[in-house]
mmCIF file of C-alpha atoms and ligand atoms in Angstrom:
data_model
loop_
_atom_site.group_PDB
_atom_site.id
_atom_site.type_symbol
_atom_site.label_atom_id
_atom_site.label_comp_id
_atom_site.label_asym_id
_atom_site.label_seq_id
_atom_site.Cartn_x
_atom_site.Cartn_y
_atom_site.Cartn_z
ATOM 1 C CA UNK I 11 22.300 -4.625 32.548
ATOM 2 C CA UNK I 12 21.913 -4.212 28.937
ATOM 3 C CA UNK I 13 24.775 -2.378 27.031
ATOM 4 C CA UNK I 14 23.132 -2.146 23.801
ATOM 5 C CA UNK I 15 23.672 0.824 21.601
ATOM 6 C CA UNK I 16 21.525 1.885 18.415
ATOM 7 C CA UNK I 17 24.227 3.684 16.082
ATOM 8 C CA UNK I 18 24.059 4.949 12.934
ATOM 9 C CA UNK I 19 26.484 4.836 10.270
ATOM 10 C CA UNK I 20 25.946 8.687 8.836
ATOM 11 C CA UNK I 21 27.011 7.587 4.769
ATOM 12 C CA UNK I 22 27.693 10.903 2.989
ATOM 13 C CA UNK I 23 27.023 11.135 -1.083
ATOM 14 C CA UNK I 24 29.490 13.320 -2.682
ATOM 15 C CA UNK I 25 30.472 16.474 -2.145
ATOM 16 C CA UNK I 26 31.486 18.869 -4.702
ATOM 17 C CA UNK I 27 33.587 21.396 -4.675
ATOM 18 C CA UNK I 28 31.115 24.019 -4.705
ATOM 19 C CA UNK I 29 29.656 23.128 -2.011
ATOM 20 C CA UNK I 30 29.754 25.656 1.105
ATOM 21 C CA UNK I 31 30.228 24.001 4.515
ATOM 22 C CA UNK I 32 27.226 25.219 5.461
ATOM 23 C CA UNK I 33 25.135 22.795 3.067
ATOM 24 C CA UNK I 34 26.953 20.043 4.010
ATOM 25 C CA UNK I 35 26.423 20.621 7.960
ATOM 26 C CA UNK I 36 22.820 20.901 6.695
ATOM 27 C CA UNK I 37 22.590 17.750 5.229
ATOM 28 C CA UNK I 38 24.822 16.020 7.950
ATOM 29 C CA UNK I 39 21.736 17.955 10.646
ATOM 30 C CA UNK I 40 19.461 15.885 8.185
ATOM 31 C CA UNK I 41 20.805 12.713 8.987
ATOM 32 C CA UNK I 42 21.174 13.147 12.563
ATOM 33 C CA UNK I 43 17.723 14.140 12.987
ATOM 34 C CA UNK I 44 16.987 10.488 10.815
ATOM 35 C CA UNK I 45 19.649 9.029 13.451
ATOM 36 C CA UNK I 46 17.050 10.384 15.866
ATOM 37 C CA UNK I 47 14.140 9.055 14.753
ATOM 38 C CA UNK I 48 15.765 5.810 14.370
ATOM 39 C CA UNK I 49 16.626 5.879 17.757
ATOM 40 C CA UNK I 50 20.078 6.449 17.544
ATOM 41 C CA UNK I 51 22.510 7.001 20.328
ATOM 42 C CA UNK I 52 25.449 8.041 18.435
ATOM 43 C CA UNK I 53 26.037 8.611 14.180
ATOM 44 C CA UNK I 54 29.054 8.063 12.925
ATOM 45 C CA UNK I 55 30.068 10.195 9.800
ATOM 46 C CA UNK I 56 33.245 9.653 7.355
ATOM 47 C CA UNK I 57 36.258 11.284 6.850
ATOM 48 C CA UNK I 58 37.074 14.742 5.997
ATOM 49 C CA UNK I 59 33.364 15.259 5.694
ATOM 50 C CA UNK I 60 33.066 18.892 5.775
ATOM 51 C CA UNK I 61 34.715 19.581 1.986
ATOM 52 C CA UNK I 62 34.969 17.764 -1.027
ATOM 53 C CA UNK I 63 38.402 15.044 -1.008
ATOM 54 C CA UNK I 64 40.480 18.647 -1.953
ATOM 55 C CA UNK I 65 44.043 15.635 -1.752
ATOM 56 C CA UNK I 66 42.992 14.768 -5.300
ATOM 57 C CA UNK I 67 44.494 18.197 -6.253
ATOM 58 C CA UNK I 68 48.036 19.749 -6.367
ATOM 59 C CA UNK I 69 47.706 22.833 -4.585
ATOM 60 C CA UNK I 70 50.623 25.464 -3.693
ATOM 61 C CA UNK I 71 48.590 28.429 -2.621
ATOM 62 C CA UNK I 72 48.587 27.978 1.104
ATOM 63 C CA UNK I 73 45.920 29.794 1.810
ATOM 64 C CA UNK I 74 43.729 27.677 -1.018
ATOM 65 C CA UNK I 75 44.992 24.593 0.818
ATOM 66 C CA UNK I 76 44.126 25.809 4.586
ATOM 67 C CA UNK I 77 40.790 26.578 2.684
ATOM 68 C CA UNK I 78 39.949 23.562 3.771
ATOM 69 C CA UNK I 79 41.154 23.162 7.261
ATOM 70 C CA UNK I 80 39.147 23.812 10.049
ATOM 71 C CA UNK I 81 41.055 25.939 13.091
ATOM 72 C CA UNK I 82 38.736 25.699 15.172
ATOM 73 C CA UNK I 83 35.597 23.206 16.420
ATOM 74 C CA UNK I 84 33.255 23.851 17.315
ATOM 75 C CA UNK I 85 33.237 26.867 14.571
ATOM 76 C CA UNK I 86 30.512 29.090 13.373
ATOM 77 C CA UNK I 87 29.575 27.126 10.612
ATOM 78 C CA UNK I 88 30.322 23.382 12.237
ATOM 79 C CA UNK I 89 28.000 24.604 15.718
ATOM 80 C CA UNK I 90 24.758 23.220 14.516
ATOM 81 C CA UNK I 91 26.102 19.893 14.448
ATOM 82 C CA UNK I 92 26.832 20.231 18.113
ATOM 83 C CA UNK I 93 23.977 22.449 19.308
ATOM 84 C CA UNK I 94 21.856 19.875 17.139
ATOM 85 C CA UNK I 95 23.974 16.798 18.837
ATOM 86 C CA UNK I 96 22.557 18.432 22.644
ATOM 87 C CA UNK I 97 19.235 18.700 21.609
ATOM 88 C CA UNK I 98 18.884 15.361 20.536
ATOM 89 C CA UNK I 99 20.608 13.558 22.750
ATOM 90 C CA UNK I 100 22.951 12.013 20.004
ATOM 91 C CA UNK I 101 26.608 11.672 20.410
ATOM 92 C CA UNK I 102 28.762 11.748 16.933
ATOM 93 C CA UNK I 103 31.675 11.638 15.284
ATOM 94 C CA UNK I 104 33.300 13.890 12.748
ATOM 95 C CA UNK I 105 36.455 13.652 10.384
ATOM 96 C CA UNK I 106 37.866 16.780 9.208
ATOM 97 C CA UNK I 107 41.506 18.608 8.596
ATOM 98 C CA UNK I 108 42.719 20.186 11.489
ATOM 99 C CA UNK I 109 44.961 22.999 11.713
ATOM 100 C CA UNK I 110 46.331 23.667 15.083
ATOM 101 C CA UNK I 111 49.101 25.620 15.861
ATOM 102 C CA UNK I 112 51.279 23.503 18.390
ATOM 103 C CA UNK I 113 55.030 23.401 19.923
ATOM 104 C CA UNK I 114 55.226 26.748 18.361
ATOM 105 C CA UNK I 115 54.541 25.667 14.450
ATOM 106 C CA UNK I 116 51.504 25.870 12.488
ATOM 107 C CA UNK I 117 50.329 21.581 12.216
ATOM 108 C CA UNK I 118 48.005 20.244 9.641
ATOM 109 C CA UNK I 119 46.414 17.082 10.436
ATOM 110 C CA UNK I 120 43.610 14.689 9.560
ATOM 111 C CA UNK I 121 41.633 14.485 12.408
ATOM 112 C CA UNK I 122 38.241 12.609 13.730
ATOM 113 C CA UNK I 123 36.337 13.525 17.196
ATOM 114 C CA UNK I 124 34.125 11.941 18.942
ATOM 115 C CA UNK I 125 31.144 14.100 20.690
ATOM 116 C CA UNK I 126 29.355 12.859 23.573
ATOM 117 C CA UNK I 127 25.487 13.327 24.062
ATOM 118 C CA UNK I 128 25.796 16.740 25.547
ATOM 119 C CA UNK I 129 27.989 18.259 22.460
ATOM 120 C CA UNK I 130 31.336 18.030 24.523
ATOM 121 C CA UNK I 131 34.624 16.800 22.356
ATOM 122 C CA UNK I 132 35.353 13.307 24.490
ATOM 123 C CA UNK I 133 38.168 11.896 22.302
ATOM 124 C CA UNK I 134 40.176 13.219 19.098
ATOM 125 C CA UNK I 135 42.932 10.825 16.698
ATOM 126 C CA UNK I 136 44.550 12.393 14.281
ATOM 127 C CA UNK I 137 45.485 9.916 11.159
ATOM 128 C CA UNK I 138 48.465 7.940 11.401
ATOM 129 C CA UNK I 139 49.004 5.910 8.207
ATOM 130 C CA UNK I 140 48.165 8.093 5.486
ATOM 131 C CA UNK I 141 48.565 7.054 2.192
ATOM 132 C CA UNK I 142 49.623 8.294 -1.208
ATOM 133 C CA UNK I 143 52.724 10.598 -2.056
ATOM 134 C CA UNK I 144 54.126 13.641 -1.084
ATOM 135 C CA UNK I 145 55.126 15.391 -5.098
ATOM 136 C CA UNK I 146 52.665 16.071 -7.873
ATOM 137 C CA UNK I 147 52.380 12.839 -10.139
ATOM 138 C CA UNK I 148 51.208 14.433 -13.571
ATOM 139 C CA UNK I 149 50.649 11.165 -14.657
ATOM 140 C CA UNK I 150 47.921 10.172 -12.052
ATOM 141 C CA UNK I 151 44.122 11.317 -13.422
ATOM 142 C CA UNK I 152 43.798 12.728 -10.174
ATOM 143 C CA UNK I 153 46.467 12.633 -7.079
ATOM 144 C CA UNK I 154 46.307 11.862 -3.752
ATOM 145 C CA UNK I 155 48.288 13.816 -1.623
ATOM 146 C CA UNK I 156 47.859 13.447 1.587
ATOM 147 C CA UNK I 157 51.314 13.196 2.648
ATOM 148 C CA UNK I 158 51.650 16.629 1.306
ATOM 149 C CA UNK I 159 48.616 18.176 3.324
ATOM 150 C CA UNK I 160 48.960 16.303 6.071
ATOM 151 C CA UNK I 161 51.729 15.343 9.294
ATOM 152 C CA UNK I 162 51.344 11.908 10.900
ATOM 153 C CA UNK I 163 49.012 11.716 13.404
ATOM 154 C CA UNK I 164 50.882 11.760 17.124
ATOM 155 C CA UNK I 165 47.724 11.114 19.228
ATOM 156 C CA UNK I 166 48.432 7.186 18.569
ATOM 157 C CA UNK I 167 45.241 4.951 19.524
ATOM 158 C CA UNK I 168 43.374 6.148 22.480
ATOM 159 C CA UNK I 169 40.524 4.147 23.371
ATOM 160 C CA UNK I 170 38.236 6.289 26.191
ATOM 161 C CA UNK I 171 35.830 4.999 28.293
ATOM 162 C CA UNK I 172 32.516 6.840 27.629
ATOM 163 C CA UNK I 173 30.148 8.064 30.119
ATOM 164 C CA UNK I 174 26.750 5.982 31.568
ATOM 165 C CA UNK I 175 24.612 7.253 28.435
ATOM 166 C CA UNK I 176 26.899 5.524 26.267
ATOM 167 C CA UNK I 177 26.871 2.265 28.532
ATOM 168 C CA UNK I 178 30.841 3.155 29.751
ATOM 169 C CA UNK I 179 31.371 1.746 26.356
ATOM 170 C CA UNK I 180 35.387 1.808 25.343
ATOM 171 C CA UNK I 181 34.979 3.574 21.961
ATOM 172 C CA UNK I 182 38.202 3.916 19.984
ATOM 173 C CA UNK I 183 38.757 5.716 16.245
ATOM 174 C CA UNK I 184 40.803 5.194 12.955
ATOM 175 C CA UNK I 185 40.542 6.710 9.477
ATOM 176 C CA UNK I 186 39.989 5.679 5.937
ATOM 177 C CA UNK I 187 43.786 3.914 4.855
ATOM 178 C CA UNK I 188 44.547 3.042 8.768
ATOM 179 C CA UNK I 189 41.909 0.123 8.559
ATOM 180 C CA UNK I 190 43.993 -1.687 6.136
ATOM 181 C CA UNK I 191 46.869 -2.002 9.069
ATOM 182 C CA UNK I 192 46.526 -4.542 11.511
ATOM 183 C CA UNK I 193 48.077 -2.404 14.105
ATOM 184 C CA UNK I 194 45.339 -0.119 14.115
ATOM 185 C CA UNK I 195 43.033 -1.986 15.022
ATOM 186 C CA UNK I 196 45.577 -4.556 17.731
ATOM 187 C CA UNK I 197 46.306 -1.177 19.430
ATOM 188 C CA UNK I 198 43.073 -0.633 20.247
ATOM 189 C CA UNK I 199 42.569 -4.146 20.717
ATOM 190 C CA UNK I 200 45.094 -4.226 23.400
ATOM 191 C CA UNK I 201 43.298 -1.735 25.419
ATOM 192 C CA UNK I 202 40.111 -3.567 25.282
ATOM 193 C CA UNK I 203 38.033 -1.797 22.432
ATOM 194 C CA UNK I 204 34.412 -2.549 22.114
ATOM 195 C CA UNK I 205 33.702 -0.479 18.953
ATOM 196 C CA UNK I 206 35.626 1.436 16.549
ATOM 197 C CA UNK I 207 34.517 4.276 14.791
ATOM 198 C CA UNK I 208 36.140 4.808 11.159
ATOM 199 C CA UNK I 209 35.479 6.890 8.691
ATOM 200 C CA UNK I 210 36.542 6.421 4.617
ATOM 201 C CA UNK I 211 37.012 7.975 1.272
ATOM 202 C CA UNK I 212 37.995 5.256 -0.826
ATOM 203 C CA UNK I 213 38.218 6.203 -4.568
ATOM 204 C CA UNK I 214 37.102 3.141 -6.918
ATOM 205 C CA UNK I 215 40.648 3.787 -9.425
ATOM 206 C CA UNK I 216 43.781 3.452 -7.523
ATOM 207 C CA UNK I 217 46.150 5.100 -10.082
ATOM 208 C CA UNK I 218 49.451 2.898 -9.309
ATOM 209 C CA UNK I 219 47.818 -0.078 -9.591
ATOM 210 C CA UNK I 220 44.879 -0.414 -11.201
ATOM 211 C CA UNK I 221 44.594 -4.437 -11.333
ATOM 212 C CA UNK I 222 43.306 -3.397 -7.606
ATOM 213 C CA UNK I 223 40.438 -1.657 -8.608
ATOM 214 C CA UNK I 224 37.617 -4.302 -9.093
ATOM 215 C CA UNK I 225 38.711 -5.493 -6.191
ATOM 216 C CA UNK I 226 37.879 -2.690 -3.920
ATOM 217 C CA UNK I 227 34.601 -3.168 -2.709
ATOM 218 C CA UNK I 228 35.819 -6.379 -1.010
ATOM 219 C CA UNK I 229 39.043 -5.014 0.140
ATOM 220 C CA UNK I 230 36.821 -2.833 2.066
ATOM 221 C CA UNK I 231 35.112 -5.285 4.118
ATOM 222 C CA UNK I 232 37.417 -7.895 4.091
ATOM 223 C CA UNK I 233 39.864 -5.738 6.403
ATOM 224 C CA UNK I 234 37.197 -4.295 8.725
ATOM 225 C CA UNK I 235 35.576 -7.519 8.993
ATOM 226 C CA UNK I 236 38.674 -9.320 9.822
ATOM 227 C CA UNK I 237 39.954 -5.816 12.462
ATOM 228 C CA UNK I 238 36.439 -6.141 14.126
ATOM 229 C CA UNK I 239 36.602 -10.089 14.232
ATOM 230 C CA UNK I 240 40.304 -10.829 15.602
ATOM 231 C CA UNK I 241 39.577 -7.541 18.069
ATOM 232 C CA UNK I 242 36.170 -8.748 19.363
ATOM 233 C CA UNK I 243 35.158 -5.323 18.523
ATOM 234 C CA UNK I 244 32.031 -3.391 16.297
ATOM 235 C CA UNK I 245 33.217 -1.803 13.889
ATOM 236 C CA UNK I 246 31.243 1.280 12.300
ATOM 237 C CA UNK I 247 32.935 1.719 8.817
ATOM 238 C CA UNK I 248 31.468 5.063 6.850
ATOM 239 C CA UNK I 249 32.006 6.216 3.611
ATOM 240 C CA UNK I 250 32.001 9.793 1.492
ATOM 241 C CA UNK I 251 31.361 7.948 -1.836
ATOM 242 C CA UNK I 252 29.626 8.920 -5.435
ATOM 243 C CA UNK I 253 31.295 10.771 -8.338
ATOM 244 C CA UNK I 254 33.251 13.942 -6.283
ATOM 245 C CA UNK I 255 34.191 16.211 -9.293
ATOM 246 C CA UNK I 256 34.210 13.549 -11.808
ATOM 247 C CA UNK I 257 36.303 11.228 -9.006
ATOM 248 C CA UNK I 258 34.265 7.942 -8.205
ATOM 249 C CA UNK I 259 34.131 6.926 -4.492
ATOM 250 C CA UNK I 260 33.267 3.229 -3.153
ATOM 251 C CA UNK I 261 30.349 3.351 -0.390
ATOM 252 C CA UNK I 262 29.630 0.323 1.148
ATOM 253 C CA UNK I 263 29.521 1.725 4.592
ATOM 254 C CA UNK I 264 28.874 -1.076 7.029
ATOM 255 C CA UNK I 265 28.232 -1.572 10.426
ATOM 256 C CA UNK I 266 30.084 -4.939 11.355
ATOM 257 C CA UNK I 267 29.842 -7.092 14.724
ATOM 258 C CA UNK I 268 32.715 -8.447 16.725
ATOM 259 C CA UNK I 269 31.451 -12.166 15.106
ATOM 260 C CA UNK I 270 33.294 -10.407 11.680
ATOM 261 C CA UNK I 271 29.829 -10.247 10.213
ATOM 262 C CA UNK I 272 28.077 -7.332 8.556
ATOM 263 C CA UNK I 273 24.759 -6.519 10.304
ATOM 264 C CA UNK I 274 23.568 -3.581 8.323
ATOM 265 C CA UNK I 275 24.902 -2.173 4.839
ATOM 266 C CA UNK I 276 24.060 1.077 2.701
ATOM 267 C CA UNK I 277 22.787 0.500 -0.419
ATOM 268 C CA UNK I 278 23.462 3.712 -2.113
ATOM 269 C CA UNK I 279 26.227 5.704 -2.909
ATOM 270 C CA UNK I 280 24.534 8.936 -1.690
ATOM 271 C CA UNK I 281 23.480 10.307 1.963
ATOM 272 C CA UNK I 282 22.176 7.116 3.771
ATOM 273 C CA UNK I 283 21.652 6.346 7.054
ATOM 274 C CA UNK I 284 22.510 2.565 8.704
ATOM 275 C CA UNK I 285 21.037 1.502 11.660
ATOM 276 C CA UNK I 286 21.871 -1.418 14.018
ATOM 277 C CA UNK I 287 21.478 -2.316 17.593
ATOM 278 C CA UNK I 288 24.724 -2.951 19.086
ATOM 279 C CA UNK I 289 25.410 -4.839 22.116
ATOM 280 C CA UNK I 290 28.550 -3.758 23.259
ATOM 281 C CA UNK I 291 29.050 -7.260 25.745
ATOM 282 C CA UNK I 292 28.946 -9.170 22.301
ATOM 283 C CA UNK I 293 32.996 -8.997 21.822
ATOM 284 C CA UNK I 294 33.305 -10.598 25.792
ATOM 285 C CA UNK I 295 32.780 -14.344 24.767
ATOM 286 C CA UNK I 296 35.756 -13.344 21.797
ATOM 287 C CA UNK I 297 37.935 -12.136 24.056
ATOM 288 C CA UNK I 298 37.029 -14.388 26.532
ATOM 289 C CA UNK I 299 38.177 -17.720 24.606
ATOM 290 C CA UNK I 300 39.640 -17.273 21.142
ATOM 291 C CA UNK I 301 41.035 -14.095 21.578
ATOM 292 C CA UNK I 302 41.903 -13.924 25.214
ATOM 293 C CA UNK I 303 45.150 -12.457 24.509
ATOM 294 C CA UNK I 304 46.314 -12.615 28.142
ATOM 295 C CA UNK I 305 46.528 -16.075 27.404
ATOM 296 C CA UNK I 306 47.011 -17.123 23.697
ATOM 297 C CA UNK I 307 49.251 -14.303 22.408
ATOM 298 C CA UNK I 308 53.131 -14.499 22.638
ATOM 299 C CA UNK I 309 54.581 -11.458 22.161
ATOM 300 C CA UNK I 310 57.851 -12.303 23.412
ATOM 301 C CA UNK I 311 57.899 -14.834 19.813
ATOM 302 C CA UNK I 312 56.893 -11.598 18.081
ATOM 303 C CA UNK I 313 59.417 -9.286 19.399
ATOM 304 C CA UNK I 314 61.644 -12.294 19.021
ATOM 305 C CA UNK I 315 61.002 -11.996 15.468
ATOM 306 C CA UNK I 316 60.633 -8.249 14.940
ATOM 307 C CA UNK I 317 63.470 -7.235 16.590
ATOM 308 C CA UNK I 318 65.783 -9.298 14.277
ATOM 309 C CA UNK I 319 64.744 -7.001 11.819
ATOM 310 C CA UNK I 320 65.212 -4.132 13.700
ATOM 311 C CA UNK I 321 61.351 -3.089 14.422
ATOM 312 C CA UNK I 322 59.184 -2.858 17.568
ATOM 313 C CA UNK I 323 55.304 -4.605 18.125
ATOM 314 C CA UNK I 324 53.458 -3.440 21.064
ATOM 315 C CA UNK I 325 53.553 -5.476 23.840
HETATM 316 N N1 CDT Y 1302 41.486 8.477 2.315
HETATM 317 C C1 CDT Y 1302 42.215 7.347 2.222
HETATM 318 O O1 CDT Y 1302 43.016 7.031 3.109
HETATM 319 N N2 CDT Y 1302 42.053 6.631 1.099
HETATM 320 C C2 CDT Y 1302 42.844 5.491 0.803
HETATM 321 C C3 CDT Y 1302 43.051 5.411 -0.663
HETATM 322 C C4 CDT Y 1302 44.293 4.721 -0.944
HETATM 323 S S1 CDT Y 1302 44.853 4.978 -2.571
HETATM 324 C C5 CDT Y 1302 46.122 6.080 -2.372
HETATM 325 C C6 CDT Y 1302 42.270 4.169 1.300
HETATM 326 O O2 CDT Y 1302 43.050 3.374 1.840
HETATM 327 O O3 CDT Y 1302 41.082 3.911 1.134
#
């Protein structure tokens, strides 16, 4: 039987901070009715995608950071993305902040769900590497503080077996800075991933070192290309990109095969949808001779290794 998937990689153009959640769900309703059209089974859209990239700012108003924290989903403004998601059929994924109030504390973290065809929440990760610094930096032209807004996620890796209108496929998720850590994607590897859903916000000037910054288009690819390749996994990679209150984001949101190639790239840095057909059996031959990792991997050599310096691989 067949186990091809048509997905689309939901690309959103910036998004200012003027802009009400409601005209972003609007314009994210606008690509899933494309993703439709197109044939799509499930549309992938980036990180944090409700609200501009509000890390860039040093913020100590609580209630103007939780401003941009969702605490609940489906809410009254996010529901047409789900009542739209069950009328078309369409499964999807979303990044936004979470706020949850767990073992008895109020938790902030940056989360991404995955929605199945009939608008039920199927999987949720919650961001584990996240990058930047914790202080203000006066220095920066614009911060990124995600290690002040945000805990670690605790949800690890899950990969989840979808239902029979997703082909049982084993669908697992990461976020923007994760896909530059091998471990995020070996994880999931591990547990037999056949397609990873991630979404980015990448901004073009990386303040501490800015010898990086022509490089970062490449950077991009070059990690989800080699994740998706040494996995035997698709990987869906989707960017919030254009000039976000005068910050410029990288696009380049890609839909990549387990072969490491790119099958289908945007080629604007504004709301674009990317289609490919997907056939989720592609990774098996991978993972059936290169990377069979039942056979060719030796993690006792790795822990060998690891341990001497005191830290722990998966096994
Ligand atoms: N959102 C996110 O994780 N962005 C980072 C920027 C790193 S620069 C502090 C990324 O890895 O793309």
């Amino acid at each position: 039987m067949s186990r091809v998937l048509t997905i689309g990689a939901a690309q959103l153009g910036a998004i200012q901070r003027s802009h009400s959640r409601a005209d972003v769900v609007a314009r994210m309703v606008a690509l899933m009715r494309e993703a439709a059209r197109n044939g799509c089974d499930l549309v992938a859209f980036p990180e944090l995608a409700l609200t501009t990239f509000f890390p860039r700012w040093f913020m100590e108003d609580q209630a103007e950071i939780d401003s941009f924290f969702e605490r609940e989903m489906p809410s009254n403004e996010t529901a047409p993305l789900f009542t739209t998601a069950r009328e078309l059929g369409l499964a999807f994924t979303l990044g936004y902040a979470e706020l949850t109030e767990e073992e008895g504390r109020t938790r902030r973290f940056n989360t991404q769900i995955l929605v199945g065809k009939d608008g039920r929440i199927v999987a949720k990760y919650r961001k584990i590497h996240l990058p930047g610094h914790a202080e203000h930096e006066p220095w920066r032209a614009f911060q990124h503080l995600e290690k002040r807004y945000f805990e670690v996620g605790n949800l690890s890796w899950p990969v989840v077996r979808a239902g029979a209108d997703l082909h049982s496929g084993l669908f697992g998720q990461m976020i923007c800075n994760d896909r530059r850590w091998p471990e995020s994607y070996r994880v999931m590897g591990l547990q037999g991933v056949e397609m990873i859903l991630l979404g980015y916000n990448t901004p073009v000037h990386n303040p501490p070192a800015p010898d990086h910054d022509r490089l970062g288009d490449f950077h991009n690819h070059l990690v989800m290309q080699a994740g998706a390749y040494q996995n035997a996994s698709w990987v869906i990679g989707v960017a919030k990109c254009g000039v976000e209150e005068g910050c410029e984001m990288i696009g380049g949101s890609c839909i990549i095969a387990p072969t490491g190639e790119i099958v289908a790239q945007a080629v604007t840095r504004e709301d674009e949808l990317v289609v490919a057909r997907c056939d989720l059996d592609l990774g098996r031959s991978y993972r059936n001779s290169t990377f069979n990792f039942a056979r060719h991997r030796e993690p006792a050599q790795y822990r060998m290794i690891v341990e001497r310096k005191g830290a722990v691989l998966p096994d």
